[in-house]
Amino acid sequence: MTATLNPWPTTRQGSTDHPVQTLQYLLLAHGHTVTVDGVFGSETGDAVRAVQRAKSLPDDGVVDAATWQALLVPVRPGMRGSAVRGLQEEFALDGADGIYGPRTEAAIRDLQRTIRAGGGAIEVDGVVGPQTWQALVSGLREAAPLSRAA
């Protein structure tokens, strides 16, 4: 595996691919009311445009790199909430509960070690910052299967 992160995916109305559910959890973490169903419908589009307006981005409803970065929520051990649930869903952890506990931390550290082993400049600290979110959302995790941490 290479250390180069995949680019942020472009996601828009009608999308049903993998990052839509994570997008919806991040929108919830920002206080928007959306149904987490993995379908980028009008409700999700309205919430995306509201975030774009609030962050002075073009409010076109298209989630590009700038919009993904505006939606990111740093996540660390001990946190709870929708952003944590979104990253747990990225790993398909059984019992995703929105609580950043030992299983979630082990999965994040495994991903960070994989990125670092490939030459990526990333700290293996269990903190989900921009690079770790990008690896998750862009599908890097899928290219580097992780063991399910107990």
Short mmCIF file of C-alpha atoms in Angstrom, two decimals, residues 68-150:
data_model
loop_
_atom_site.label_atom_id
_atom_site.label_comp_id
_atom_site.label_asym_id
_atom_site.label_seq_id
_atom_site.Cartn_x
_atom_site.Cartn_y
_atom_site.Cartn_z
CA TRP A 68 -15.42 17.68 3.95
CA GLN A 69 -12.73 19.65 5.78
CA ALA A 70 -15.34 22.11 7.09
CA LEU A 71 -17.35 19.18 8.47
CA LEU A 72 -14.51 17.40 10.23
CA VAL A 73 -14.74 16.96 13.96
CA PRO A 74 -11.54 15.99 15.78
CA VAL A 75 -12.28 12.83 17.73
CA ARG A 76 -10.23 11.40 20.57
CA PRO A 77 -10.50 8.66 23.17
CA GLY A 78 -13.27 9.21 25.71
CA MET A 79 -15.48 11.27 23.39
CA ARG A 80 -19.10 10.44 22.62
CA GLY A 81 -21.49 11.46 19.89
CA SER A 82 -22.38 11.38 16.24
CA ALA A 83 -18.85 11.99 14.92
CA VAL A 84 -17.62 8.98 16.91
CA ARG A 85 -20.51 6.90 15.59
CA GLY A 86 -19.57 7.93 12.04
CA LEU A 87 -16.02 6.73 12.39
CA GLN A 88 -17.19 3.50 14.04
CA GLU A 89 -19.46 2.90 11.06
CA GLU A 90 -16.46 3.45 8.75
CA PHE A 91 -14.80 0.50 10.47
CA ALA A 92 -18.06 -1.49 10.57
CA LEU A 93 -17.42 -2.10 14.26
CA ASP A 94 -20.03 -4.33 15.80
CA GLY A 95 -22.07 -2.45 18.36
CA ALA A 96 -21.18 1.03 17.07
CA ASP A 97 -22.42 3.07 20.01
CA GLY A 98 -20.92 6.54 19.57
CA ILE A 99 -18.52 6.04 22.49
CA TYR A 100 -14.79 6.24 21.70
CA GLY A 101 -13.57 3.31 23.75
CA PRO A 102 -10.72 0.78 23.51
CA ARG A 103 -12.00 -1.04 20.39
CA THR A 104 -12.39 2.19 18.46
CA GLU A 105 -8.99 3.43 19.59
CA ALA A 106 -7.33 0.16 18.57
CA ALA A 107 -8.89 0.37 15.10
CA ILE A 108 -7.80 4.01 14.67
CA ARG A 109 -4.26 3.29 15.84
CA ASP A 110 -4.06 0.31 13.44
CA LEU A 111 -5.08 2.58 10.57
CA GLN A 112 -2.58 5.24 11.61
CA ARG A 113 0.20 2.61 11.84
CA THR A 114 -0.70 1.40 8.34
CA ILE A 115 -0.49 4.93 6.95
CA ARG A 116 2.80 5.55 8.75
CA ALA A 117 4.29 2.22 7.63
CA GLY A 118 3.58 3.29 4.05
CA GLY A 119 5.58 6.47 4.58
CA GLY A 120 2.77 8.82 5.60
CA ALA A 121 3.62 11.57 8.06
CA ILE A 122 1.00 10.82 10.69
CA GLU A 123 1.11 10.44 14.43
CA VAL A 124 -0.07 7.12 15.83
CA ASP A 125 -1.97 8.74 18.67
CA GLY A 126 -5.56 7.54 18.33
CA VAL A 127 -6.76 11.08 17.58
CA VAL A 128 -8.90 11.33 14.46
CA GLY A 129 -7.71 14.50 12.76
CA PRO A 130 -7.84 15.58 9.11
CA GLN A 131 -5.47 12.90 7.74
CA THR A 132 -7.18 10.06 9.56
CA TRP A 133 -10.64 11.29 8.51
CA GLN A 134 -9.41 11.57 4.91
CA ALA A 135 -8.07 8.01 5.00
CA LEU A 136 -11.44 6.78 6.29
CA VAL A 137 -13.71 8.79 4.02
CA SER A 138 -11.62 8.30 0.87
CA GLY A 139 -11.56 4.54 1.25
CA LEU A 140 -7.93 4.00 2.26
CA ARG A 141 -9.16 1.75 5.05
CA GLU A 142 -10.76 -0.48 2.43
CA ALA A 143 -7.42 -0.83 0.62
CA ALA A 144 -5.69 -1.77 3.88
CA PRO A 145 -7.94 -4.19 5.80
CA LEU A 146 -7.71 -3.87 9.54
CA SER A 147 -7.98 -6.59 12.09
CA ARG A 148 -11.02 -6.22 14.27
CA ALA A 149 -9.65 -5.10 17.57
CA ALA A 150 -11.19 -6.64 20.64
#
